[in-house]
JSON list of C-alpha atoms in Angstrom, two decimals:
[
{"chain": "A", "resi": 30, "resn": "UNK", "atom": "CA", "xyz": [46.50, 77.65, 224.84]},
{"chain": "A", "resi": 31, "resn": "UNK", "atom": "CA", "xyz": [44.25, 75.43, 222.81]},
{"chain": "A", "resi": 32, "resn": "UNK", "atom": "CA", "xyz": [45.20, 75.86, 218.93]},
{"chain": "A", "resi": 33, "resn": "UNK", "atom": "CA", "xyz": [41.97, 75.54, 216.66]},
{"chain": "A", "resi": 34, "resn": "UNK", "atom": "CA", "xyz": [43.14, 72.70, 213.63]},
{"chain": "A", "resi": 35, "resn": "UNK", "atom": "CA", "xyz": [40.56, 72.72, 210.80]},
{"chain": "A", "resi": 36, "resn": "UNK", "atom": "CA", "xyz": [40.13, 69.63, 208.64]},
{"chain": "A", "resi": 37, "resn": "UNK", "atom": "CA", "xyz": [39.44, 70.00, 205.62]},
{"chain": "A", "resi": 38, "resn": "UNK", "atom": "CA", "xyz": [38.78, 67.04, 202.75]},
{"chain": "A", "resi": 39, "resn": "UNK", "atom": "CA", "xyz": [41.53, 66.96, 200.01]},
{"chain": "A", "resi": 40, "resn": "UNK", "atom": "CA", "xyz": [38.90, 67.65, 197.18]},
{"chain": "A", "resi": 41, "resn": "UNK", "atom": "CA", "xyz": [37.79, 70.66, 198.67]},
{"chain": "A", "resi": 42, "resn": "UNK", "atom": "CA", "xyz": [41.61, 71.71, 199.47]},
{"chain": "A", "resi": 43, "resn": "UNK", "atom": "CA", "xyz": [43.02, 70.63, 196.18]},
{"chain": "A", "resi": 44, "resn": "UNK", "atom": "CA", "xyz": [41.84, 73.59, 194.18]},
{"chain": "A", "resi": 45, "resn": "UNK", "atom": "CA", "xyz": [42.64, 77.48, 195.92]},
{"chain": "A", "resi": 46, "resn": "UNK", "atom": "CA", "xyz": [40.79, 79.25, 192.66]},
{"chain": "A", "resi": 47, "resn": "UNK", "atom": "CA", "xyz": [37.92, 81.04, 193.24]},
{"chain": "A", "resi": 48, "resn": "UNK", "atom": "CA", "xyz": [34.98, 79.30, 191.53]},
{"chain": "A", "resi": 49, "resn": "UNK", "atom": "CA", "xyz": [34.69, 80.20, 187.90]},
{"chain": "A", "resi": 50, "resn": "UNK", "atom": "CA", "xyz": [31.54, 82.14, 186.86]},
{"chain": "A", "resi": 51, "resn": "UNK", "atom": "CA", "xyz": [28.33, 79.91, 185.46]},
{"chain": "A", "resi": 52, "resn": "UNK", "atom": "CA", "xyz": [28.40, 81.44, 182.12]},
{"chain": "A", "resi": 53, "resn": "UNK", "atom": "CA", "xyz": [32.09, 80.11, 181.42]},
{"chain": "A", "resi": 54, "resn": "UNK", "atom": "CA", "xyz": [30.35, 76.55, 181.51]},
{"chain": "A", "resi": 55, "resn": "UNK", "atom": "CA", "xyz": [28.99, 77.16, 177.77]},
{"chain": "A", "resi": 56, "resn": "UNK", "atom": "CA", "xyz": [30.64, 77.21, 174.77]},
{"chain": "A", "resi": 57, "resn": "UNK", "atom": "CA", "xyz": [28.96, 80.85, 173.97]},
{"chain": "A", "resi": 58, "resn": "UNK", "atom": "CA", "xyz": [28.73, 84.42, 175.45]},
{"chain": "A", "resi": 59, "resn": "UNK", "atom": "CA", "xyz": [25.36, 84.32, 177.55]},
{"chain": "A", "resi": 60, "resn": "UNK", "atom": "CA", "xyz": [24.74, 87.98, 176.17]},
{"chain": "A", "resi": 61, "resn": "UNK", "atom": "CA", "xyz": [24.87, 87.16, 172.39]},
{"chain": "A", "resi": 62, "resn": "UNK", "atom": "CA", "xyz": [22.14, 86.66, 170.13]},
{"chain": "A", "resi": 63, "resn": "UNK", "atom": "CA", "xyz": [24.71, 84.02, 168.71]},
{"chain": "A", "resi": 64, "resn": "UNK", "atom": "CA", "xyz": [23.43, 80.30, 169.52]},
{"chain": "A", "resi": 65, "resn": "UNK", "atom": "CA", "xyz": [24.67, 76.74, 169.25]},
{"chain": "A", "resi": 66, "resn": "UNK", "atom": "CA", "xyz": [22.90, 74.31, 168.82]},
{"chain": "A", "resi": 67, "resn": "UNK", "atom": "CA", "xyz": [24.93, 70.76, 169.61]},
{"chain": "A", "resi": 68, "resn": "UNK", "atom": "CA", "xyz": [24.27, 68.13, 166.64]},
{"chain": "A", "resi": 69, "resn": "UNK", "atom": "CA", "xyz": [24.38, 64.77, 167.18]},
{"chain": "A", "resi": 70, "resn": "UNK", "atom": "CA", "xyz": [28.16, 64.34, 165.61]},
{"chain": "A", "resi": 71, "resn": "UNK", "atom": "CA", "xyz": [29.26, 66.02, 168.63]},
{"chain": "A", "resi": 72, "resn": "UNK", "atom": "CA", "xyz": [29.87, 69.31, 166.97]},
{"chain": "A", "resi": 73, "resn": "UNK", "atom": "CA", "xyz": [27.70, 72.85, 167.37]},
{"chain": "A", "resi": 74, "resn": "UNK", "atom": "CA", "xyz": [25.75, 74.98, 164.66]},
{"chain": "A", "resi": 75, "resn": "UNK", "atom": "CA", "xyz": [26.07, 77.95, 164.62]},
{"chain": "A", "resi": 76, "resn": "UNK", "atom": "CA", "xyz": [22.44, 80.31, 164.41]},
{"chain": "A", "resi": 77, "resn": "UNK", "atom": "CA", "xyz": [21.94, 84.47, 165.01]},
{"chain": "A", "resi": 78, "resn": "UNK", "atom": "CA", "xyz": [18.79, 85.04, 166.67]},
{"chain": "A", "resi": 79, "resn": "UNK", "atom": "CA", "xyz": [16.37, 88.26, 165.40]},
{"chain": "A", "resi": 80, "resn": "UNK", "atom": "CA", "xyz": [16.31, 90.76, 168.46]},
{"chain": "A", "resi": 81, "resn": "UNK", "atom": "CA", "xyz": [13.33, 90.32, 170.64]},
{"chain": "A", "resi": 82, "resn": "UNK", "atom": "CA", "xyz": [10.56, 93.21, 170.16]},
{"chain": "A", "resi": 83, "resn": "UNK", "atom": "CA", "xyz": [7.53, 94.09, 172.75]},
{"chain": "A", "resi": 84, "resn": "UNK", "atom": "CA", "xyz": [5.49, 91.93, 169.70]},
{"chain": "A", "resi": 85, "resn": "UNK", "atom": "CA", "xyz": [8.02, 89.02, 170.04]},
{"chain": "A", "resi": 86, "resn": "UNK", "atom": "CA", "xyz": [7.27, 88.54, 173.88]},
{"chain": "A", "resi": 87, "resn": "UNK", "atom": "CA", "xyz": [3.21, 88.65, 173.89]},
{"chain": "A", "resi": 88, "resn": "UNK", "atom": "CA", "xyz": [1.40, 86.22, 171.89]},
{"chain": "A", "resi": 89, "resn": "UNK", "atom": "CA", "xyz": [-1.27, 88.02, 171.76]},
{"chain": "A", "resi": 90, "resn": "UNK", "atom": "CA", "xyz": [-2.72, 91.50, 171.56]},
{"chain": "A", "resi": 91, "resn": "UNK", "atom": "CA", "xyz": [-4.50, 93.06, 174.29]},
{"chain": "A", "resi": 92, "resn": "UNK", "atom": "CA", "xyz": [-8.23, 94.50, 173.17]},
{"chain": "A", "resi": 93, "resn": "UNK", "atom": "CA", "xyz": [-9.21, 96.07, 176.24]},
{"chain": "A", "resi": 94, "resn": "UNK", "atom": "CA", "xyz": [-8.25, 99.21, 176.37]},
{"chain": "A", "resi": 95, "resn": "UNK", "atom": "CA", "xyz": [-7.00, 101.34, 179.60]},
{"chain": "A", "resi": 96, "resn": "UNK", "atom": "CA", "xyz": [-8.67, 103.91, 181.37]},
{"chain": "A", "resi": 97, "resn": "UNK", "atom": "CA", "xyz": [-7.70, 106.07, 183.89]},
{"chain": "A", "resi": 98, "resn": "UNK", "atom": "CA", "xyz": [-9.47, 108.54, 186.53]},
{"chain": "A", "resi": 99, "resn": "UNK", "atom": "CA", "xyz": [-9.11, 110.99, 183.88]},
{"chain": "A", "resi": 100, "resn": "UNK", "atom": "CA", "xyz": [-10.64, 108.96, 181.05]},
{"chain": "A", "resi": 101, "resn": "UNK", "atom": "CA", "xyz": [-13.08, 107.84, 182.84]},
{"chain": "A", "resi": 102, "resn": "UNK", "atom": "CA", "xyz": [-16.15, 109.78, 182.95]},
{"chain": "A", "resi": 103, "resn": "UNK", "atom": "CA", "xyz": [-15.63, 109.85, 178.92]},
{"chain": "A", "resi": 104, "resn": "UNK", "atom": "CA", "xyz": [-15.37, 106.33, 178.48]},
{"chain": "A", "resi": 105, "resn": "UNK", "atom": "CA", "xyz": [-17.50, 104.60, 181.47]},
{"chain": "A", "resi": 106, "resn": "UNK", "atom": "CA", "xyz": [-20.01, 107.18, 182.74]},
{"chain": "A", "resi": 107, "resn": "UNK", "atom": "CA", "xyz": [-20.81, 108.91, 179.70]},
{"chain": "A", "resi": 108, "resn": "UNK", "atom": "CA", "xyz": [-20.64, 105.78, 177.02]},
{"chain": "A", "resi": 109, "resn": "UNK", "atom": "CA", "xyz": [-23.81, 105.06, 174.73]},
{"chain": "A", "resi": 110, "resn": "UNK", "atom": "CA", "xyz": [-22.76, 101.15, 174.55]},
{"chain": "A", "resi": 111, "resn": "UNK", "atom": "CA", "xyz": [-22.55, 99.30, 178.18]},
{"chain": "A", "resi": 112, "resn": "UNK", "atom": "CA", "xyz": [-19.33, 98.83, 179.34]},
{"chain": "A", "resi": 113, "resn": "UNK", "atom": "CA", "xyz": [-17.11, 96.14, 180.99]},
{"chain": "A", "resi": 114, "resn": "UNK", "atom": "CA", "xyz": [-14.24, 97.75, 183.09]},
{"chain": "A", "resi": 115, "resn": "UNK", "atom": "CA", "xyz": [-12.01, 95.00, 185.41]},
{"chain": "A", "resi": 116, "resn": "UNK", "atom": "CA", "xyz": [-9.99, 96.45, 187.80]},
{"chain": "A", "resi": 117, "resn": "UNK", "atom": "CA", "xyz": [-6.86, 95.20, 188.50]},
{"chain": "A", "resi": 118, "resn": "UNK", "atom": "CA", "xyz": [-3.16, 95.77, 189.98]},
{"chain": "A", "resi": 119, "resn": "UNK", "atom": "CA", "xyz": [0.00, 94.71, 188.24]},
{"chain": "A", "resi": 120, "resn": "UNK", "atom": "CA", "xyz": [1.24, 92.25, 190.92]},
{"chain": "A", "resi": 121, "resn": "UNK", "atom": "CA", "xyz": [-1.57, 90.50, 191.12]},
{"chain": "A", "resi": 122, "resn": "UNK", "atom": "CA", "xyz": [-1.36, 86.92, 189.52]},
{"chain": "A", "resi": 123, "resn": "UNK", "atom": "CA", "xyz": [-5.00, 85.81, 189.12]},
{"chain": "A", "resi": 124, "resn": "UNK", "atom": "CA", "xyz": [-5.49, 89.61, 187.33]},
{"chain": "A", "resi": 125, "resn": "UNK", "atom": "CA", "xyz": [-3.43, 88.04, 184.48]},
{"chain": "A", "resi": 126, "resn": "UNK", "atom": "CA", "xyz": [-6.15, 85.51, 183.98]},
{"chain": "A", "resi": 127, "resn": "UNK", "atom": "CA", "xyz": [-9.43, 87.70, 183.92]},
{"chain": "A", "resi": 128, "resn": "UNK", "atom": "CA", "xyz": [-6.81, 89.70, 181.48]},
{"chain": "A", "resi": 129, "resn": "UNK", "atom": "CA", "xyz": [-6.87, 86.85, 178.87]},
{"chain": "A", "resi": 130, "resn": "UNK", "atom": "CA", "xyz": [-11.11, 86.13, 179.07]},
{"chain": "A", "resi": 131, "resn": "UNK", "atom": "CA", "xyz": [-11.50, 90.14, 179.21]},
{"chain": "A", "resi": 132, "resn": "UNK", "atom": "CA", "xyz": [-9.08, 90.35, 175.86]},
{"chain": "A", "resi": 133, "resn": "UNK", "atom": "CA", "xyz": [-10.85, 87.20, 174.53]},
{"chain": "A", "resi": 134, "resn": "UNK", "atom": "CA", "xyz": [-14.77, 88.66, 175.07]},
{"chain": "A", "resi": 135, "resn": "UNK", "atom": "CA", "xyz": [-13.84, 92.40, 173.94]},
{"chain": "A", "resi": 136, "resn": "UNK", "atom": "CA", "xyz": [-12.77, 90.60, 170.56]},
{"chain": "A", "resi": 137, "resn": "UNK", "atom": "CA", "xyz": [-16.00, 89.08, 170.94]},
{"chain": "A", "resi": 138, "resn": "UNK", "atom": "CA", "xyz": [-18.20, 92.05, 171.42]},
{"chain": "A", "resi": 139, "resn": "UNK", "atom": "CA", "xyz": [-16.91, 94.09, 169.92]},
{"chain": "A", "resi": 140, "resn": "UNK", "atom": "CA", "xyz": [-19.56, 96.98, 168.52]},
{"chain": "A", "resi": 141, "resn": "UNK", "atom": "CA", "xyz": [-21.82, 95.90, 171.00]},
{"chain": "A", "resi": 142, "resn": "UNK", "atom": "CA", "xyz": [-19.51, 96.42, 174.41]},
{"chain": "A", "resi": 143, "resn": "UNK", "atom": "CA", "xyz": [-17.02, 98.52, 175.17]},
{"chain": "A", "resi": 144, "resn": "UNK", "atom": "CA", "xyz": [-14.67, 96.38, 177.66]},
{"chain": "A", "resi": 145, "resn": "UNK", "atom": "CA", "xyz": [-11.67, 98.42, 179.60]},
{"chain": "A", "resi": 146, "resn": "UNK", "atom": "CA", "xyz": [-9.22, 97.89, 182.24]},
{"chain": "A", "resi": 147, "resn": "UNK", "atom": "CA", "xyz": [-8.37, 99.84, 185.39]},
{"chain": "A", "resi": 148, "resn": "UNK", "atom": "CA", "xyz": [-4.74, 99.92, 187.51]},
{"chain": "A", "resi": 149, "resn": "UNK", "atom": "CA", "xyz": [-6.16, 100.24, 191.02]},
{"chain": "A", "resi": 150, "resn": "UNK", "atom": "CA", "xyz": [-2.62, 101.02, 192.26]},
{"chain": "A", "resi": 151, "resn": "UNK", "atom": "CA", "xyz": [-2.50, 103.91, 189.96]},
{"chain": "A", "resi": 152, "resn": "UNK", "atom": "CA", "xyz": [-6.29, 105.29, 190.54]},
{"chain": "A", "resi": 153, "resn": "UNK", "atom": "CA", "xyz": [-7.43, 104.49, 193.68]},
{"chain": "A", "resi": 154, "resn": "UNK", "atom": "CA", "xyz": [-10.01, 107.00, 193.64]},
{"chain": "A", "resi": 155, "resn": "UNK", "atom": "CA", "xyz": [-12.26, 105.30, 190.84]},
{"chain": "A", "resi": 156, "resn": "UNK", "atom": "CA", "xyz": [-11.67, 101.63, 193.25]},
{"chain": "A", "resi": 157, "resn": "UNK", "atom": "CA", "xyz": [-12.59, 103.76, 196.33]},
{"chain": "A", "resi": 158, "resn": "UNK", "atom": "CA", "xyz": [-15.43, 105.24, 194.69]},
{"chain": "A", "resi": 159, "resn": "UNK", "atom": "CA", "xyz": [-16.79, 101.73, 193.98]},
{"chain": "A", "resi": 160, "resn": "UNK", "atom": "CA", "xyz": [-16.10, 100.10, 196.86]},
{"chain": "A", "resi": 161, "resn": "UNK", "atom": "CA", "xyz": [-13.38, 98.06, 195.64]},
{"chain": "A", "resi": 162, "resn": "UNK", "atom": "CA", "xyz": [-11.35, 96.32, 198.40]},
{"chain": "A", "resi": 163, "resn": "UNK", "atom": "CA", "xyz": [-9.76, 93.05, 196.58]},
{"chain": "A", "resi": 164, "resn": "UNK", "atom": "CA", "xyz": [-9.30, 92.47, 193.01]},
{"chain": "A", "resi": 165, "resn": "UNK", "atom": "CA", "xyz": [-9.71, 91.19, 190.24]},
{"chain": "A", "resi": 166, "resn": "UNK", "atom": "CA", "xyz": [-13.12, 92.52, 189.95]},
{"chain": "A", "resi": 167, "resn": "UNK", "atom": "CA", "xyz": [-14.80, 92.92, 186.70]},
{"chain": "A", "resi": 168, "resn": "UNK", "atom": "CA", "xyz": [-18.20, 95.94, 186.85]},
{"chain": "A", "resi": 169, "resn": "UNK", "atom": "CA", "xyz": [-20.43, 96.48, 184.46]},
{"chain": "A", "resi": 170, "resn": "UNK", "atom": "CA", "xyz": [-21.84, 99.53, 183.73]},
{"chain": "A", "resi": 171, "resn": "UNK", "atom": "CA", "xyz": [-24.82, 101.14, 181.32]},
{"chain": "A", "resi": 172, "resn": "UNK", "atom": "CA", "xyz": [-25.90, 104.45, 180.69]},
{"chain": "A", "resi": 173, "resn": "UNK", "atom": "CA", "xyz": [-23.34, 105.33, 183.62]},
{"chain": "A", "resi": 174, "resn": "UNK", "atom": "CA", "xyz": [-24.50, 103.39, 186.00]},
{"chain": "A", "resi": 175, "resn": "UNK", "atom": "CA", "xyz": [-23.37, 100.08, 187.93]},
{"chain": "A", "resi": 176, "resn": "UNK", "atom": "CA", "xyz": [-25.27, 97.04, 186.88]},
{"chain": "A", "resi": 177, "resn": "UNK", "atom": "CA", "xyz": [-22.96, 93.91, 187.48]},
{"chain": "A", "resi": 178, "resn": "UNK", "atom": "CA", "xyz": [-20.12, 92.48, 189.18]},
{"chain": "A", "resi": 179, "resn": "UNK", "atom": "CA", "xyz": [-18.33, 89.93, 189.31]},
{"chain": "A", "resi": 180, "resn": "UNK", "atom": "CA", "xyz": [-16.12, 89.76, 191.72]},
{"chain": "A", "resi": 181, "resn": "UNK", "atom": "CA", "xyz": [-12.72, 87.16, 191.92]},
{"chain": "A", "resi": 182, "resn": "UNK", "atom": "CA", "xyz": [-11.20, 84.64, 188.84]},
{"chain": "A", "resi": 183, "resn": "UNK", "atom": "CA", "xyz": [-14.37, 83.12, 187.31]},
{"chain": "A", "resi": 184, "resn": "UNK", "atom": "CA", "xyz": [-14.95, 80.87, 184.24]},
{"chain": "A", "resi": 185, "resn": "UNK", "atom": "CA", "xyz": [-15.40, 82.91, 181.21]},
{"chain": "A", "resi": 186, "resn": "UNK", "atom": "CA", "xyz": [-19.57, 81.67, 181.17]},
{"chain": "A", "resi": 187, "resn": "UNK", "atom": "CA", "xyz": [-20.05, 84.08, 184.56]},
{"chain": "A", "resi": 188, "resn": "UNK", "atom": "CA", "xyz": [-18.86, 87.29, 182.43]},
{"chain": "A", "resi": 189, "resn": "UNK", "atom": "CA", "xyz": [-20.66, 86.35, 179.45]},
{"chain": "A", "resi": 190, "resn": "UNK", "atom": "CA", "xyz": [-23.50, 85.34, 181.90]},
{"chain": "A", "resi": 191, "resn": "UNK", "atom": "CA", "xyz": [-23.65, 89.13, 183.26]},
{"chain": "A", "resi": 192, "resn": "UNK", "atom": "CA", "xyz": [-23.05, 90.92, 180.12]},
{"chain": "A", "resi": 193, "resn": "UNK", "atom": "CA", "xyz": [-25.76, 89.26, 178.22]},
{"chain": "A", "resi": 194, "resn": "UNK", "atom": "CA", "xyz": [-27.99, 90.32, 181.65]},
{"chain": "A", "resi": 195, "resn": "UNK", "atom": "CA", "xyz": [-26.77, 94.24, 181.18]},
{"chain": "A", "resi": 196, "resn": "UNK", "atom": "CA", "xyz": [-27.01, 93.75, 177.18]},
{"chain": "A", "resi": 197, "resn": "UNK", "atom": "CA", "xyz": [-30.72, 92.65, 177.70]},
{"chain": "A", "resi": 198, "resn": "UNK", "atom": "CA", "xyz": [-31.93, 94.96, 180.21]}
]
């Protein structure tokens, strides 16, 4: 009968303890709002952090406001100032950036555009109804009907190059 010897280096056999868990490698409780900083004496100050709020996390506001299949006859079809709606879906990475030009150009239009955002994962119906089959896609709309699209990530001159199209038609 064959016996089965296992060799094992001496600095993996010279310790039997379990590994010790990452956050014991700092000199403060992971979960704390308590933080050292290390100085350049070799020792640590000491600093309390202010809990993080919602506000804390975004740096900036979003001005686009949401609208669902139930909001949306109110605020799309029915609207007396043209309106931008982008459809979206929350997993969807370059959605995030048509976010930010959509946020930055309903700042900038405001009074004159009403600009609004649309979960596709959430109402499907409205993206059906319009065709929708990829997104991001931003449409523009006046006096209820469909006028524009854009349809992908574009630089921020295509949107402003369609809404100034709706706006002066």
């Amino acid at each position: 009968m064959a016996s089965s010897i296992s060799i094992i280096p001496s600095y993996f056999a010279s310790t039997s303890l379990p590994p010790l868990p990452i956050a014991s490698h700092f000199p403060f409780n992971l979960n704390s709002s308590t933080f050292f900083f290390p100085l350049k004496n070799g020792s640590f100050k000491l600093r309390n952090a202010p809990p993080l709020s919602p506000k804390a996390l975004s740096s900036r506001a979003p001005k686009a406001a949401v609208v669902t299949k139930d909001t949306w006859e109110k605020s799309v079809l029915n609207s007396d100032s043209p309106v931008l709606v982008e459809f979206y879906a929350s997993w969807c990475g370059p959605c995030r950036m048509v976010h930010r030009i959509i946020d930055e150009i309903a700042g900038e239009y405001a009074g004159r555009l009403s600009c609004f955002i649309l979960n596709t994962d959430d109402d499907f119906p409205i993206a059906e109804d319009y065709e929708i089959k990829a997104v991001p896609v931003v449409l523009l709309f006046k006096n209820g009907e469909k006028r524009e699209s854009v349809v992908g990530t574009m630089p921020k001159d295509f949107y402003i190059a369609a809404i100034e199209r709706v706006l002066k038609s």
